[in-house]
Short mmCIF file of C-alpha atoms and ligand atoms in Angstrom, two decimals:
data_model
loop_
_atom_site.label_atom_id
_atom_site.label_comp_id
_atom_site.label_asym_id
_atom_site.label_seq_id
_atom_site.Cartn_x
_atom_site.Cartn_y
_atom_site.Cartn_z
CA MET E 1 -16.60 112.43 106.84
CA LYS E 2 -13.37 113.05 105.23
CA HIS E 3 -11.77 111.47 108.41
CA ALA E 4 -13.99 108.57 108.31
CA LYS E 5 -13.11 108.01 104.91
CA LEU E 6 -9.29 108.40 105.81
CA LEU E 7 -9.89 105.83 108.68
CA VAL E 8 -11.22 103.14 106.61
CA PHE E 9 -8.42 103.71 104.48
CA SER E 10 -5.86 103.17 106.95
CA VAL E 11 -7.43 100.03 108.46
CA LEU E 12 -7.82 98.66 104.67
CA LEU E 13 -4.08 99.40 104.12
CA CYS E 14 -2.93 97.62 107.34
CA SER E 15 -4.75 94.34 106.31
CA ILE E 16 -2.91 94.48 103.21
CA ILE E 17 0.18 95.34 104.66
CA PHE E 18 0.22 92.66 107.12
CA SER E 19 -1.77 89.59 105.18
CA SER E 20 -3.43 89.84 101.46
CA ASN E 21 -6.51 88.32 103.15
CA GLY E 22 -8.37 91.54 103.73
CA PHE E 23 -10.66 91.82 106.67
CA GLY E 24 -9.23 89.83 109.87
CA GLN E 25 -8.82 89.68 113.63
CA ASN E 26 -5.58 91.08 114.27
CA PRO E 27 -5.08 93.81 115.67
CA LEU E 28 -7.76 91.89 117.67
CA ILE E 29 -9.14 95.33 118.72
CA SER E 30 -9.32 98.67 116.65
CA HIS E 31 -10.63 101.25 118.46
CA ILE E 32 -8.12 101.47 121.36
CA TYR E 33 -4.54 100.97 122.11
CA ALA E 34 -4.04 98.10 124.31
CA ALA E 35 -1.16 95.80 125.43
CA ASP E 36 0.02 93.17 127.93
CA PRO E 37 -3.28 91.03 127.68
CA SER E 38 -3.88 88.30 130.59
CA ALA E 39 -6.68 86.12 128.78
CA HIS E 40 -8.91 84.10 131.44
CA ILE E 41 -12.17 81.92 131.93
CA TRP E 42 -13.63 82.81 135.10
CA PRO E 43 -15.69 79.45 136.85
CA GLY E 44 -19.07 79.34 136.49
CA ASP E 45 -19.16 80.82 132.82
CA SER E 46 -16.81 78.69 130.22
CA ASN E 47 -18.53 80.42 127.63
CA LYS E 48 -17.20 83.68 128.24
CA LEU E 49 -13.64 84.74 128.06
CA TRP E 50 -11.93 88.11 129.58
CA LEU E 51 -9.46 89.92 128.96
CA TYR E 52 -7.37 92.06 131.13
CA THR E 53 -5.11 94.76 129.65
CA SER E 54 -2.93 97.84 129.87
CA HIS E 55 -3.48 100.88 127.95
CA ASP E 56 -1.05 102.65 125.84
CA VAL E 57 -2.10 106.78 125.65
CA ALA E 58 -2.59 107.95 122.09
CA GLY E 59 0.26 109.95 120.88
CA THR E 60 2.64 108.43 123.11
CA ASN E 61 5.73 106.54 122.09
CA HIS E 62 6.86 105.18 125.25
CA TYR E 63 5.51 103.45 128.31
CA ALA E 64 6.23 105.88 130.78
CA THR E 65 2.71 107.87 130.12
CA MET E 66 0.72 104.61 130.76
CA PHE E 67 -1.85 105.27 133.52
CA ASP E 68 -4.72 103.00 133.44
CA TYR E 69 -6.31 99.52 132.57
CA HIS E 70 -9.14 97.96 130.16
CA VAL E 71 -10.87 94.89 130.38
CA PHE E 72 -12.75 93.23 127.16
CA SER E 73 -14.72 90.22 127.02
CA THR E 74 -16.49 88.17 124.14
CA THR E 75 -18.55 85.05 123.92
CA ASP E 76 -17.60 84.01 120.31
CA LEU E 77 -14.08 85.70 119.69
CA VAL E 78 -15.83 87.70 117.00
CA ASN E 79 -17.73 90.12 118.93
CA TRP E 80 -16.03 91.99 122.03
CA VAL E 81 -17.11 94.27 124.64
CA ASP E 82 -14.62 97.15 126.34
CA TYR E 83 -15.77 97.87 129.85
CA GLY E 84 -13.90 101.04 129.73
CA ARG E 85 -11.25 102.38 132.29
CA VAL E 86 -11.44 99.80 134.87
CA LEU E 87 -8.34 101.34 137.35
CA SER E 88 -5.98 104.27 136.92
CA VAL E 89 -2.85 105.49 138.71
CA ASP E 90 -5.19 108.10 140.43
CA ASP E 91 -7.11 105.72 142.19
CA VAL E 92 -4.06 103.99 143.68
CA ASP E 93 -2.92 105.77 146.55
CA TRP E 94 0.53 104.50 147.23
CA ALA E 95 1.25 104.88 143.33
CA ILE E 96 2.44 107.79 141.21
CA SER E 97 2.85 106.39 137.53
CA HIS E 98 3.56 103.40 134.91
CA GLY E 99 0.60 101.51 135.03
CA TRP E 100 2.24 98.46 133.45
CA ALA E 101 1.22 95.03 132.78
CA ILE E 102 -1.61 93.14 134.86
CA ASP E 103 -3.26 89.66 135.49
CA ALA E 104 -6.60 89.04 137.38
CA VAL E 105 -7.87 86.23 139.49
CA TYR E 106 -11.09 84.79 140.80
CA TRP E 107 -10.38 83.62 144.38
CA HIS E 108 -13.30 83.06 147.05
CA GLY E 109 -15.78 84.75 145.41
CA LYS E 110 -14.15 88.11 144.39
CA TYR E 111 -12.07 89.40 141.32
CA TYR E 112 -8.53 90.69 142.50
CA LEU E 113 -6.57 92.45 139.81
CA PHE E 114 -2.78 92.54 140.18
CA PHE E 115 -1.31 95.34 138.62
CA SER E 116 2.21 96.97 138.46
CA MET E 117 2.81 100.58 139.32
CA VAL E 118 5.56 102.96 140.45
CA GLU E 119 5.50 103.32 144.09
CA LYS E 120 5.45 106.99 145.29
CA VAL E 121 7.81 107.04 148.15
CA SER E 122 10.21 104.70 147.11
CA GLY E 123 10.08 104.99 142.87
CA MET E 124 10.40 101.18 142.69
CA PHE E 125 7.51 99.02 141.05
CA ARG E 126 5.12 97.48 142.87
CA THR E 127 2.69 94.45 142.39
CA GLY E 128 -0.63 96.41 143.39
CA ILE E 129 -4.11 94.75 143.98
CA GLY E 130 -7.50 95.82 143.35
CA VAL E 131 -11.01 93.95 144.13
CA SER E 132 -14.21 93.83 142.67
CA ASP E 133 -17.46 91.59 142.81
CA VAL E 134 -17.58 91.28 139.05
CA PRO E 135 -15.23 90.42 136.53
CA GLN E 136 -15.89 93.46 134.47
CA GLY E 137 -14.55 96.02 137.37
CA PRO E 138 -14.09 98.73 138.03
CA PHE E 139 -11.71 97.82 140.73
CA THR E 140 -10.71 99.03 144.20
CA ASN E 141 -7.14 99.24 145.24
CA ILE E 142 -6.68 97.18 148.39
CA GLY E 143 -2.56 97.74 148.61
CA TYR E 144 0.21 95.55 147.04
CA VAL E 145 1.85 92.41 147.68
CA LYS E 146 4.17 92.31 150.73
CA GLY E 147 7.55 90.34 150.06
CA VAL E 148 7.80 91.64 146.50
CA GLU E 149 10.14 94.16 145.43
CA TRP E 150 10.52 95.49 142.15
CA GLY E 151 7.20 93.53 141.47
CA GLN E 152 6.80 94.13 137.46
CA ASP E 153 4.24 92.10 135.33
CA PRO E 154 2.68 89.91 137.83
CA ALA E 155 1.06 86.72 136.79
CA VAL E 156 -1.06 84.85 139.25
CA PHE E 157 -1.21 81.14 138.67
CA ILE E 158 -3.92 79.00 140.60
CA ASP E 159 -2.74 75.25 140.61
CA ASP E 160 -5.34 72.39 140.50
CA ASP E 161 -4.83 71.72 144.29
CA ASN E 162 -5.67 75.29 144.61
CA THR E 163 -2.70 77.10 145.93
CA PRO E 164 -1.93 80.17 144.57
CA TYR E 165 1.33 81.37 143.07
CA LEU E 166 2.52 84.75 142.24
CA PHE E 167 5.27 85.24 138.86
CA TRP E 168 6.74 88.32 138.30
CA GLY E 169 9.74 89.86 136.15
CA LEU E 170 11.53 92.56 135.39
CA GLU E 171 14.66 93.36 133.25
CA GLY E 172 16.39 90.15 132.91
CA GLN E 173 15.06 88.59 135.98
CA ILE E 174 11.83 86.29 136.89
CA PHE E 175 10.73 85.33 140.10
CA ALA E 176 7.89 83.23 141.64
CA ALA E 177 6.72 82.66 145.21
CA LYS E 178 3.50 81.05 146.98
CA LEU E 179 1.22 83.65 147.94
CA ASN E 180 -0.62 83.45 151.31
CA GLU E 181 -4.43 82.92 151.51
CA ASP E 182 -5.16 86.73 151.58
CA LEU E 183 -3.23 87.23 148.35
CA LEU E 184 -1.96 90.08 149.91
CA SER E 185 1.99 88.76 150.58
CA ILE E 186 3.72 86.01 149.10
CA ILE E 187 5.31 83.23 151.63
CA PRO E 188 8.88 84.44 151.75
CA GLU E 189 10.67 81.05 152.24
CA SER E 190 8.68 80.09 148.99
CA LYS E 191 10.16 82.72 146.88
CA VAL E 192 12.61 81.48 143.83
CA GLU E 193 14.62 82.99 141.21
CA LEU E 194 13.76 81.16 137.95
CA SER E 195 15.90 83.61 135.53
CA SER E 196 18.92 80.97 135.04
CA GLN E 197 16.58 78.51 134.05
CA LEU E 198 14.90 80.54 131.30
CA PHE E 199 17.19 81.43 128.14
CA GLU E 200 17.08 84.81 127.17
CA CYS E 201 14.41 85.97 130.10
CA PHE E 202 13.28 89.66 130.59
CA GLU E 203 10.27 90.03 131.86
CA GLY E 204 6.06 89.37 131.61
CA PRO E 205 6.03 85.80 133.17
CA TRP E 206 2.56 83.67 132.61
CA VAL E 207 2.08 80.15 133.35
CA HIS E 208 -0.09 77.55 132.08
CA LYS E 209 -0.74 73.80 132.24
CA TYR E 210 -0.52 71.55 129.37
CA LYS E 211 -0.82 67.69 129.72
CA GLY E 212 0.18 67.88 133.52
CA LYS E 213 3.06 69.85 132.68
CA TYR E 214 3.82 73.62 133.80
CA TYR E 215 4.64 76.01 130.84
CA LEU E 216 6.32 79.40 131.99
CA SER E 217 6.20 81.85 128.81
CA TYR E 218 7.73 85.09 128.92
CA PRO E 219 9.46 88.14 126.69
CA GLY E 220 12.88 87.46 126.38
CA LEU E 221 15.62 89.47 124.37
CA PRO E 222 17.46 87.55 121.93
CA LYS E 223 21.32 88.11 122.69
CA GLY E 224 20.28 90.65 124.89
CA GLU E 225 18.99 93.00 121.84
CA TRP E 226 15.63 94.50 121.50
CA PRO E 227 12.87 93.68 120.50
CA GLU E 228 11.57 91.23 122.48
CA GLU E 229 10.13 87.73 121.24
CA MET E 230 8.06 85.40 122.88
CA TYR E 231 9.93 82.32 124.78
CA TYR E 232 8.61 79.23 127.05
CA ALA E 233 10.28 76.73 129.45
CA THR E 234 8.45 73.76 130.79
CA SER E 235 8.77 72.25 134.26
CA ASP E 236 6.96 69.26 136.44
CA LYS E 237 6.40 71.75 139.23
CA PRO E 238 5.12 75.45 139.43
CA LEU E 239 8.45 76.65 140.89
CA GLY E 240 10.80 74.74 138.71
CA LEU E 241 13.44 73.37 137.92
CA TYR E 242 12.50 74.84 134.34
CA LYS E 243 13.75 73.58 131.01
CA SER E 244 14.26 76.39 128.32
CA GLN E 245 12.53 74.92 125.47
CA SER E 246 12.32 77.89 122.27
CA LYS E 247 10.66 81.05 121.18
CA TYR E 248 6.96 80.62 120.49
CA ILE E 249 6.31 84.13 118.77
CA PRO E 250 9.54 84.69 116.91
CA LEU E 251 9.78 88.40 115.52
CA PHE E 252 6.85 89.12 113.06
CA LYS E 253 6.27 91.95 110.56
CA GLY E 254 4.91 94.74 112.56
CA HIS E 255 5.98 93.54 116.09
CA SER E 256 6.53 96.32 118.61
CA SER E 257 9.79 96.63 120.75
CA THR E 258 7.76 94.53 123.31
CA ASN E 259 5.54 91.91 123.13
CA HIS E 260 3.98 90.14 126.29
CA GLY E 261 1.46 87.37 126.25
CA SER E 262 -0.88 85.07 128.08
CA ILE E 263 -1.92 81.27 126.73
CA ILE E 264 -5.10 79.81 127.35
CA LYS E 265 -7.29 77.31 126.33
CA TYR E 266 -10.72 78.31 125.26
CA LYS E 267 -13.69 76.03 123.50
CA ASN E 268 -11.24 73.48 122.92
CA ASN E 269 -8.46 75.59 120.96
CA TRP E 270 -5.51 77.13 122.54
CA ILE E 271 -4.73 80.77 122.11
CA ALA E 272 -1.92 82.97 122.49
CA PHE E 273 -2.90 86.57 123.31
CA HIS E 274 0.09 89.17 122.79
CA HIS E 275 0.65 92.55 121.16
CA SER E 276 2.10 94.73 118.17
CA SER E 277 2.34 97.93 116.53
CA TRP E 278 -0.17 96.87 113.98
CA LEU E 279 -3.04 99.44 114.91
CA SER E 280 -0.37 102.47 115.25
CA GLY E 281 1.37 101.03 111.94
CA GLY E 282 4.79 101.71 113.35
CA VAL E 283 7.69 100.00 114.97
CA PHE E 284 8.24 100.74 118.82
CA GLU E 285 4.76 102.82 118.80
CA GLU E 286 1.50 102.29 120.63
CA ARG E 287 0.74 98.90 120.87
CA SER E 288 -2.88 96.45 120.00
CA LEU E 289 -3.76 93.59 120.82
CA MET E 290 -3.23 90.18 119.03
CA ALA E 291 -4.39 86.66 119.22
CA ASP E 292 -3.33 83.62 117.59
CA TYR E 293 -4.17 80.04 117.80
CA LEU E 294 -1.50 78.07 119.38
CA TYR E 295 -0.64 74.24 118.61
CA TYR E 296 1.50 71.61 120.23
CA ASN E 297 3.40 69.16 118.71
CA PRO E 298 2.85 65.52 119.70
CA ASP E 299 5.92 65.65 122.23
CA GLY E 300 4.39 68.74 123.93
CA THR E 301 6.36 71.52 122.37
CA ILE E 302 4.63 74.62 121.01
CA LYS E 303 4.60 75.30 117.17
CA PRO E 304 5.96 78.48 116.60
CA ILE E 305 3.31 81.19 115.49
CA ILE E 306 3.35 83.68 112.63
CA PRO E 307 0.81 86.19 113.46
CA ASP E 308 -1.52 86.85 110.99
CA SER E 309 -4.12 89.50 110.25
CA LEU E 310 -7.21 86.46 109.77
CA GLY E 311 -6.85 85.94 113.63
CA LEU E 312 -9.20 83.89 115.66
CA SER E 313 -12.19 84.64 113.48
CA LYS E 314 -10.54 83.40 110.54
CA GLY E 315 -10.85 86.69 108.52
CA LYS E 316 -14.42 87.10 109.62
CA PRO E 317 -15.21 90.83 110.35
CA THR E 318 -15.04 91.59 114.12
CA ASN E 319 -16.71 94.08 116.37
CA CYS E 320 -16.24 95.90 119.79
CA ILE E 321 -18.42 97.85 121.35
CA ILE E 322 -17.78 100.18 124.09
CA PHE E 323 -19.72 99.47 127.29
CA LEU E 324 -19.96 102.14 129.80
CA GLU E 325 -22.21 101.75 133.24
CA ALA E 326 -23.28 105.10 134.62
CA GLU E 327 -22.92 104.37 137.99
CA ASN E 328 -19.19 103.62 137.95
CA GLY E 329 -18.30 107.30 138.01
CA LYS E 330 -14.60 108.10 139.20
CA ALA E 331 -13.57 104.48 139.71
CA ALA E 332 -14.02 104.50 135.78
CA GLY E 333 -12.95 108.09 134.99
CA GLY E 334 -16.27 109.40 135.06
CA ARG E 335 -18.11 112.12 137.42
CA PHE E 336 -21.58 112.83 138.33
CA GLU E 337 -22.57 115.87 140.67
CA GLY E 338 -25.94 116.39 142.16
CA THR E 339 -27.23 112.77 140.88
CA GLN E 340 -27.04 109.76 142.84
CA VAL E 341 -26.70 106.21 142.62
CA GLU E 342 -30.01 103.96 142.99
CA ASN E 343 -30.72 100.32 142.10
CA SER E 344 -34.53 99.61 144.01
CA PHE E 345 -36.56 100.61 140.80
CA PRO E 346 -39.06 98.05 140.59
CA GLY E 347 -37.69 95.08 138.00
CA TYR E 348 -34.44 96.65 137.72
CA SER E 349 -31.57 93.89 137.99
CA GLY E 350 -28.24 95.81 137.10
CA LYS E 351 -25.63 97.56 140.07
CA GLY E 352 -26.91 100.67 139.80
CA TYR E 353 -28.35 103.59 137.71
CA VAL E 354 -27.96 107.25 137.81
CA THR E 355 -30.96 109.59 139.04
CA GLY E 356 -31.75 112.90 140.91
CA PHE E 357 -31.19 115.35 137.74
CA ASP E 358 -33.36 117.85 139.45
CA VAL E 359 -31.91 120.83 138.18
CA ARG E 360 -30.36 121.60 135.25
CA ARG E 361 -26.59 121.58 136.76
CA ASP E 362 -27.15 118.06 137.97
CA TYR E 363 -25.01 115.62 135.66
CA VAL E 364 -23.47 111.91 134.93
CA GLU E 365 -20.29 111.89 133.05
CA VAL E 366 -18.72 108.39 131.48
CA LEU E 367 -14.90 108.22 130.10
CA VAL E 368 -14.44 107.20 126.72
CA GLN E 369 -10.82 106.36 125.46
CA VAL E 370 -10.19 105.81 121.98
CA ALA E 371 -7.02 105.14 119.40
CA LYS E 372 -7.79 107.71 117.10
CA ASP E 373 -10.36 110.43 115.79
CA MET E 374 -13.25 108.09 114.89
CA LYS E 375 -17.06 108.70 114.81
CA ALA E 376 -19.23 106.36 116.66
CA THR E 377 -22.84 105.33 117.54
CA LEU E 378 -23.96 106.49 120.95
CA LYS E 379 -26.63 104.30 122.72
CA MET E 380 -28.07 105.02 126.14
CA ARG E 381 -30.29 102.67 128.33
CA TYR E 382 -32.77 104.79 130.52
CA ALA E 383 -36.12 105.50 132.24
CA ALA E 384 -38.22 108.38 132.11
CA GLU E 385 -41.76 109.35 133.65
CA LYS E 386 -42.16 112.07 130.97
CA ASP E 387 -40.54 113.59 127.51
CA PHE E 388 -37.83 115.74 128.53
CA THR E 389 -35.23 117.90 126.84
CA ALA E 390 -31.35 116.62 127.32
CA ASP E 391 -27.82 118.05 126.81
CA ILE E 392 -25.90 115.18 125.57
CA LEU E 393 -22.18 116.53 125.23
CA VAL E 394 -19.22 114.49 123.66
CA GLY E 395 -15.69 115.44 123.35
CA PRO E 396 -12.30 115.74 124.92
CA LYS E 397 -13.32 118.62 127.18
CA MET E 398 -16.86 119.08 126.25
CA ILE E 399 -15.50 120.88 123.44
CA VAL E 400 -17.27 119.08 120.66
CA GLY E 401 -20.74 120.14 122.16
CA TRP E 402 -22.97 117.52 120.24
CA GLY E 403 -26.60 117.90 121.07
CA VAL E 404 -29.70 119.21 122.57
CA LEU E 405 -32.26 116.30 122.08
CA LYS E 406 -35.91 115.57 122.99
CA LEU E 407 -36.17 112.21 124.80
CA ASN E 408 -39.53 110.58 124.89
CA LYS E 409 -40.82 108.87 128.23
CA THR E 410 -40.26 105.28 128.36
CA ASN E 411 -42.12 102.27 129.02
CA GLY E 412 -39.72 101.16 131.94
CA TRP E 413 -36.20 100.78 130.77
CA GLU E 414 -35.85 101.66 127.10
CA GLU E 415 -32.05 101.38 125.17
CA VAL E 416 -32.41 104.39 122.41
CA ASN E 417 -29.51 105.14 119.43
CA LEU E 418 -28.93 108.58 120.06
CA GLY E 419 -27.01 109.27 116.85
CA GLU E 420 -23.83 109.51 115.44
CA VAL E 421 -20.95 111.18 117.77
CA GLU E 422 -17.60 112.44 116.79
CA LEU E 423 -14.59 110.94 119.50
CA LYS E 424 -11.22 112.52 119.35
CA ALA E 425 -7.77 110.31 119.97
CA GLY E 426 -7.55 109.87 123.36
CA ASP E 427 -9.81 110.86 126.45
CA ASN E 428 -13.46 111.71 125.67
CA LYS E 429 -16.46 112.62 127.93
CA ILE E 430 -19.94 111.85 127.42
CA HIS E 431 -21.71 114.26 129.80
CA PHE E 432 -25.77 113.71 130.34
CA SER E 433 -28.10 116.44 132.14
CA SER E 434 -31.33 117.37 131.60
CA ARG E 435 -33.13 120.75 130.96
CA ASP E 436 -36.28 120.32 131.76
CA ASN E 437 -36.43 118.37 134.97
CA ILE E 438 -39.36 119.77 137.24
CA ASN E 439 -41.32 116.18 138.72
CA ILE E 440 -39.67 113.87 135.93
CA SER E 441 -38.10 111.11 137.23
CA ILE E 442 -35.04 110.33 134.59
CA LYS E 443 -32.77 107.51 135.56
CA ILE E 444 -29.73 106.41 133.03
CA ASP E 445 -28.52 102.71 133.18
CA TYR E 446 -25.65 102.61 130.98
CA PHE E 447 -24.16 104.04 127.48
CA ILE E 448 -22.76 101.98 124.60
CA VAL E 449 -20.33 103.56 121.95
CA GLU E 450 -20.04 101.54 118.95
CA PRO E 451 -16.88 102.87 117.15
CA LYS E 452 -17.04 102.77 113.13
CA ILE E 453 -14.26 101.48 112.53
CA LYS E 454 -14.78 99.15 108.98
O1 LIG C 501 3.46 97.80 128.83
C1 LIG C 501 4.50 98.22 129.76
C2 LIG C 501 5.46 96.84 129.79
O2 LIG C 501 6.00 97.05 128.58
C3 LIG C 501 4.89 95.95 130.38
O3 LIG C 501 4.88 95.80 131.68
C4 LIG C 501 6.30 94.95 130.06
O4 LIG C 501 5.90 93.34 130.05
C5 LIG C 501 6.20 95.49 128.59
O5 LIG C 501 5.28 94.95 127.43
#
């Protein structure tokens, strides 16, 4: 309780420090440190906005420990869903460390995650590719893009004629090339280095189109000095020549050492996603997601943004739940043992559920990642033929044992509120098993964690 009060106090303090307007929407997501947001709206659902992000590990003050990625979605810029871990260095056989910036693309019916990780054998950054049938992942590693060396900070841009381009950049250089149809390699003769056309450029390219022009935005180092600020350049063609414009997110209060962002039009508004250190409260610390409306001048130049805590919801309190599919297992940092994934229950329309809790040691486990110690409400969707007793343990390493719960039989699928749990900063597991299981069919569909931030 004391902790919860402290947390509420520090969130309020942040709002007061960064704006006089109380609750707002920056930082955009308050339960997890995340950075490098890539925003997308996928074909077929213009109502939903997706964010693909990297993840700063709680308690670290540098980027060498970055290990995994998250996906978020919203349909109203007020209520958000965090789908948990969607890929980690552990799931990428060729990689060893540095889960840095990412992007995603919908291509021929599948969703591809482009990510930067350091390769085991060479020690250099590669541009990895993961694939999923659904936008929220998890993603399965399928290799890396051939022809790209030191491939940090990928951004994929599909032009109106359906040509796929890859942009990437690191340490003062930004490159671009056409991708081959399978996305797994670039067309070497199309490769260009754009750095000399981009004032102060350092890394993190992103391309969007406005009124027929290509806008290449990127974090740059003013006069070669940290921290980064956000700049842009414009061109009539995706591969340049680009004309340098100006900064569109200059230094602001509570910036982090880096910035990195994406620009997208959603429901008739242009939005700039980026990051800061507002949630960790310091400079050069763990980063948090930011979003601000972006406006153009009549001549097509971008009006500089001064981030404020009102953000996209214009001060309306926002909400983000963590939605964890039981069947995702190891791909999302979870596990199951003795149980199996099925999807044949009559009337079930999801991807899968976990069943087969035949003996007490059979279990399903999901991973919950948060920035700080916090309380949360835990919900679960399940189906059971009879009343039963469950063991549900929540904590970093199961050390915060939480409960033996009597759960009722259900009438088909039911989502139930299991009560309040304590989460620790960093990785937590939710571990479910059943005590009295003989002849009982139990099916677990998903868990929902609702962090109590405000
Ligand atoms: O988040 C890790 C790295 O920091 C990114 O790849 C860079 O763009 C910078 O934001």
